[in-house]
Amino acid sequence: MTPPPPGKLKEISLAGIRLIPDGSRLVPAPGQSVGAPRLVLGVLADIHQADEDNLKQLGRIRALLEQAGAHAIVVLGGMDATYEGTRAALASLKGKLPLLALPGDRASRSGFSGAVENLGQGVVDLTLARAVVHPAATLISVPGYHLVHNLRAAEQGCSYNAEDLREVAALARQQGAPRVLLAHGPPRGKGPGAIDRAFGGINAGDPRLTRLLEQGDFAFGLFAHLHESGGRAARADTGEAIPLGTWASSMLVNVGSADATPHEDLAGFWSRGIALLVTFHQGRATYRVIDPNSSETKRNN
């Protein structure tokens, strides 16, 4: 199947606010009543391939996020290396809620954009919408992955460079706060509480994203890729770990893997795929885990 050509940015309704295209942004249409805005995002990443088990799992996660009151689902890449697989994964997540997605380390650029275009209204390509401006938070995307040699689609994959990140920082400074950085891989952190902590006691995130957080004055960020730190959050300014359910004015989150294959985290817990529910309200954020297989989650003794 040949993917269709990339499409144009389309308007969406997000948490009761109508967002319309404005260049590479989606912004609130004029004349809307805002009130006390709240934005609840269901966030997931990394199913790795669109096989039967993973597609069923995505359907369960979608249903749980809808029941939990999410306003939209955000996909931080890692879906599948093919157009067909990417489309199938995103189709499993398409339902009542807007779907915002970016490519990570697996999908090809054309395959990802074609899959989003094929799914039509309500699915937002975050390679086109680089900023999604909502009164509760502005979402700013960095599509792709920083290690070019790790791209599953090789030269057809999506990566970013220093110039790309300078443009993101400039775009971020033009938007209202609070700003939320969306990327597949996490920034480089410090110490065991950071969201990029990997097996072996190292911090394996991208130091360029760490600089971007400062340059763009980001208080918040949503990331994935390092599954062993999935379901964790830390302050963007100090690196201090943030417990589940805590409201914080600065928060970086690792959403983990939605893959149905069992994964062990740094604390020794095993799970078969998770998503997170992240809420933004009055300049603060909180998060909780959505586990479609909660009865099977166990500690590794």
Coordinates of C-alpha atoms in Angstrom, one line a residue:
M1 CA 0.0 0.0 0.0
T2 CA 1.4 3.4 -1.0
P3 CA 0.9 6.1 1.6
P4 CA -1.0 9.2 0.4
P5 CA 0.9 12.6 0.2
P6 CA 1.1 14.6 3.4
G7 CA -2.0 16.7 4.2
K8 CA -2.8 20.1 5.5
L9 CA -3.3 21.1 9.1
K10 CA -7.0 20.8 10.2
E11 CA -8.9 22.4 13.0
I12 CA -9.8 20.3 16.1
S13 CA -11.8 20.8 19.3
L14 CA -9.6 20.3 22.4
A15 CA -11.1 20.4 25.9
G16 CA -13.9 22.5 24.7
I17 CA -11.7 25.0 22.8
R18 CA -11.9 25.2 19.0
L19 CA -8.4 25.3 17.6
I20 CA -7.8 26.5 14.1
P21 CA -4.7 26.5 11.9
D22 CA -2.3 29.4 12.0
G23 CA 0.8 28.6 10.0
S24 CA 2.5 25.7 11.9
R25 CA 0.3 26.2 14.9
L26 CA -3.2 25.3 16.1
V27 CA -4.5 28.3 18.0
P28 CA -7.9 29.1 19.7
A29 CA -10.5 30.6 17.4
P30 CA -11.4 34.1 18.4
G31 CA -14.4 34.8 20.6
Q32 CA -14.4 31.7 22.8
S33 CA -15.1 31.7 26.6
V34 CA -12.2 30.1 28.4
G35 CA -13.1 30.1 32.1
A36 CA -10.6 28.2 34.3
P37 CA -9.0 26.0 31.7
R38 CA -7.9 22.4 32.4
L39 CA -6.2 20.1 29.9
V40 CA -6.1 16.3 30.5
L41 CA -3.9 14.3 28.1
G42 CA -3.7 10.5 27.7
V43 CA -0.1 10.0 26.7
L44 CA 1.6 6.8 25.3
A45 CA 4.4 5.6 23.1
D46 CA 6.4 2.6 21.9
I47 CA 4.3 -0.4 20.8
H48 CA 7.2 -1.2 18.4
Q49 CA 5.1 -3.2 15.9
A50 CA 1.4 -3.3 15.1
D51 CA 0.7 -7.0 15.8
E52 CA -2.5 -8.4 17.0
D53 CA -1.7 -8.3 20.7
N54 CA -0.5 -4.7 20.5
L55 CA -3.5 -3.5 18.5
K56 CA -5.9 -5.0 21.0
Q57 CA -3.9 -3.4 23.8
L58 CA -4.1 0.0 22.2
G59 CA -7.9 -0.4 21.9
R60 CA -8.1 -1.2 25.7
I61 CA -5.9 1.8 26.5
R62 CA -8.0 4.1 24.3
A63 CA -11.2 3.0 26.2
L64 CA -9.5 3.5 29.6
L65 CA -8.3 7.0 28.7
E66 CA -11.8 7.9 27.4
Q67 CA -13.3 6.6 30.7
A68 CA -10.7 8.5 32.7
G69 CA -11.7 11.8 31.3
A70 CA -8.9 12.5 28.9
H71 CA -9.4 15.4 26.5
A72 CA -7.0 14.0 23.9
I73 CA -4.6 11.2 23.3
V74 CA -0.9 12.1 22.5
V75 CA 1.3 9.5 20.8
L76 CA 5.1 10.1 21.3
G77 CA 6.3 7.8 18.5
G78 CA 7.7 4.3 18.5
M79 CA 4.6 2.9 16.7
D80 CA 5.8 0.8 13.7
A81 CA 8.3 1.0 10.9
T82 CA 5.8 0.6 8.1
Y83 CA 3.0 2.8 6.8
E84 CA 0.5 0.0 7.2
G85 CA 1.6 -0.6 10.8
T86 CA 1.6 3.0 11.8
R87 CA -1.9 3.5 10.3
A88 CA -3.2 0.4 12.1
A89 CA -1.8 1.5 15.5
L90 CA -3.2 5.0 15.2
A91 CA -6.5 3.7 13.9
S92 CA -6.7 1.6 17.1
L93 CA -6.4 4.7 19.2
K94 CA -8.8 6.8 17.1
G95 CA -12.2 7.2 18.8
K96 CA -14.1 9.9 20.6
L97 CA -10.9 12.0 21.4
P98 CA -8.6 14.0 19.2
L99 CA -5.4 12.1 18.5
L100 CA -2.1 14.1 18.4
A101 CA 0.9 12.1 17.1
L102 CA 4.6 12.5 16.3
P103 CA 7.1 10.1 14.7
G104 CA 9.9 8.7 16.9
D105 CA 12.7 6.3 16.1
R106 CA 10.8 3.8 14.0
A107 CA 8.4 5.3 11.4
S108 CA 9.5 6.7 8.1
R109 CA 8.7 10.4 7.5
S110 CA 6.4 9.7 4.5
G111 CA 4.8 6.6 6.1
F112 CA 3.9 8.4 9.3
S113 CA 2.5 11.5 7.5
G114 CA 0.6 9.4 5.1
A115 CA -0.9 7.3 7.9
V116 CA -2.1 10.4 9.7
E117 CA -3.6 11.9 6.6
N118 CA -5.4 8.7 5.7
L119 CA -7.2 8.7 9.1
G120 CA -8.7 12.1 8.4
Q121 CA -10.3 14.6 10.7
G122 CA -9.4 14.4 14.4
V123 CA -5.9 13.1 13.9
V124 CA -3.2 15.8 14.2
D125 CA 0.3 15.4 12.6
L126 CA 2.7 17.1 15.1
T127 CA 5.3 17.4 12.3
L128 CA 2.9 19.9 10.8
A129 CA 1.4 21.4 14.0
R130 CA 4.6 22.3 15.8
A131 CA 2.6 24.2 18.5
V132 CA -0.8 23.3 19.8
V133 CA -1.9 26.4 21.8
H134 CA -4.5 25.7 24.5
P135 CA -5.4 28.1 27.4
A136 CA -4.2 25.5 29.9
A137 CA -0.9 24.7 28.2
T138 CA 0.9 25.1 24.9
L139 CA 2.2 21.8 23.4
I140 CA 5.4 22.1 21.3
S141 CA 6.7 19.1 19.4
V142 CA 10.1 17.8 18.4
P143 CA 9.4 15.0 15.9
G144 CA 12.0 12.2 15.4
Y145 CA 14.9 10.9 17.4
H146 CA 18.4 12.3 18.0
L147 CA 20.5 9.1 17.2
V148 CA 20.4 8.8 13.5
H149 CA 22.0 5.3 13.5
N150 CA 19.2 4.0 15.6
L151 CA 16.4 5.0 13.2
R152 CA 14.5 1.8 12.2
A153 CA 13.6 3.4 8.8
A154 CA 17.3 4.3 8.2
E155 CA 17.6 7.3 5.8
Q156 CA 13.8 7.4 5.5
G157 CA 13.5 7.9 9.3
C158 CA 12.9 11.2 11.1
S159 CA 15.6 12.9 13.1
Y160 CA 16.4 16.4 14.3
N161 CA 19.6 18.5 14.5
A162 CA 20.9 21.6 16.3
E163 CA 19.3 24.0 13.8
D164 CA 15.9 22.2 14.2
L165 CA 16.1 22.7 18.0
R166 CA 17.1 26.4 17.7
E167 CA 13.9 26.9 15.7
V168 CA 11.9 25.1 18.3
A169 CA 13.4 27.3 21.0
A170 CA 12.5 30.4 19.0
L171 CA 8.9 29.1 18.5
A172 CA 8.6 28.3 22.2
R173 CA 9.6 31.8 23.3
Q174 CA 6.8 33.3 21.2
Q175 CA 4.1 31.2 22.9
G176 CA 2.4 31.8 26.2
A177 CA 3.2 29.8 29.3
P178 CA 3.1 27.1 30.5
R179 CA 4.9 25.4 27.7
V180 CA 5.1 21.6 27.3
L181 CA 7.8 19.9 25.2
L182 CA 6.8 16.8 23.4
A183 CA 9.5 14.4 22.1
H184 CA 10.1 10.7 21.7
G185 CA 13.4 10.5 23.6
P186 CA 13.9 12.3 27.0
P187 CA 16.5 15.0 27.8
R188 CA 19.7 14.2 29.7
G189 CA 19.0 14.3 33.4
K190 CA 21.1 13.9 36.5
G191 CA 21.0 11.2 39.1
P192 CA 18.7 8.2 39.8
G193 CA 15.5 10.3 40.0
A194 CA 15.7 11.6 36.5
I195 CA 13.4 10.2 33.8
D196 CA 16.2 9.1 31.5
R197 CA 17.7 6.8 34.1
A198 CA 18.7 3.5 32.4
F199 CA 19.7 0.1 33.5
G200 CA 23.4 0.2 34.4
G201 CA 23.0 3.4 36.5
I202 CA 23.4 5.9 33.6
N203 CA 21.4 8.8 32.4
A204 CA 20.9 8.2 28.6
G205 CA 18.8 11.2 27.4
D206 CA 19.7 13.8 24.8
P207 CA 21.7 16.7 26.3
R208 CA 20.5 18.9 23.5
L209 CA 17.0 18.5 24.7
T210 CA 18.2 19.5 28.2
R211 CA 19.5 22.8 26.7
L212 CA 16.2 23.2 24.8
L213 CA 14.2 23.1 27.9
E214 CA 16.2 26.0 29.3
Q215 CA 16.3 28.0 26.0
G216 CA 12.6 27.6 25.4
D217 CA 11.7 28.2 29.1
F218 CA 9.8 24.9 29.3
A219 CA 8.3 24.0 32.7
F220 CA 6.9 20.7 31.5
G221 CA 7.8 17.9 29.1
L222 CA 6.4 14.5 27.9
F223 CA 8.8 11.9 26.7
A224 CA 9.3 8.1 26.2
H225 CA 11.8 5.6 24.7
L226 CA 13.6 4.5 27.9
H227 CA 11.1 2.0 29.2
E228 CA 12.8 1.2 32.5
S229 CA 12.0 4.7 33.6
G230 CA 8.5 4.6 32.3
G231 CA 5.7 5.9 34.6
R232 CA 8.0 8.3 36.4
A233 CA 8.2 12.1 36.7
A234 CA 10.8 14.6 37.9
R235 CA 11.1 18.3 38.2
A236 CA 12.5 20.1 35.2
D237 CA 14.4 22.5 37.3
T238 CA 16.0 20.3 40.0
G239 CA 15.6 16.7 38.7
E240 CA 13.9 15.7 41.9
A241 CA 11.5 12.8 41.5
I242 CA 7.8 13.6 41.7
P243 CA 5.4 11.0 43.2
L244 CA 2.2 9.9 41.4
G245 CA -0.7 12.2 42.1
T246 CA 1.4 15.2 43.1
W247 CA 0.7 18.6 41.7
A248 CA 3.9 20.4 40.6
S249 CA 4.8 23.6 38.8
S250 CA 7.7 21.9 36.9
M251 CA 7.4 18.4 35.6
L252 CA 9.1 16.1 33.1
V253 CA 7.4 12.8 32.5
N254 CA 8.5 9.5 30.9
V255 CA 5.3 7.7 29.7
G256 CA 7.0 4.3 29.2
S257 CA 6.0 1.7 26.7
A258 CA 2.5 0.7 25.6
D259 CA 3.9 -2.6 24.1
A260 CA 2.1 -5.7 25.3
T261 CA 5.4 -7.4 25.8
P262 CA 6.4 -7.6 29.5
H263 CA 8.8 -4.8 30.6
E264 CA 10.7 -4.5 33.9
D265 CA 11.3 -1.0 35.3
L266 CA 14.1 0.2 37.6
A267 CA 12.1 -0.6 40.7
G268 CA 11.7 -4.2 39.7
F269 CA 8.1 -4.0 38.6
W270 CA 6.9 -5.9 35.6
S271 CA 4.1 -4.7 33.4
R272 CA 2.7 -5.3 29.9
G273 CA 2.3 -1.8 28.6
I274 CA 1.1 1.4 30.2
A275 CA -0.1 4.9 29.3
L276 CA -0.2 8.0 31.5
L277 CA -2.9 10.5 32.2
V278 CA -1.3 14.0 32.6
T279 CA -3.4 17.0 33.7
F280 CA -2.5 20.6 33.4
H281 CA -4.4 23.3 35.4
Q282 CA -3.4 26.8 36.6
G283 CA 0.2 26.4 35.7
R284 CA 0.7 23.0 37.4
A285 CA 0.6 19.4 36.4
T286 CA -0.1 16.0 37.9
Y287 CA 0.0 12.4 36.5
R288 CA -1.2 8.9 37.0
V289 CA -0.6 5.6 35.4
I290 CA -3.2 3.8 33.1
D291 CA -2.4 0.1 33.2
P292 CA -4.6 -2.1 30.9
N293 CA -3.2 -5.2 32.6
S294 CA -3.1 -4.0 36.2
S295 CA -4.0 -7.5 37.6
E296 CA -0.9 -8.9 36.0
T297 CA 1.6 -6.2 37.1
K298 CA 4.0 -7.6 39.7
R299 CA 7.2 -7.0 41.5
N300 CA 10.2 -9.0 40.4
N301 CA 11.2 -10.9 43.5

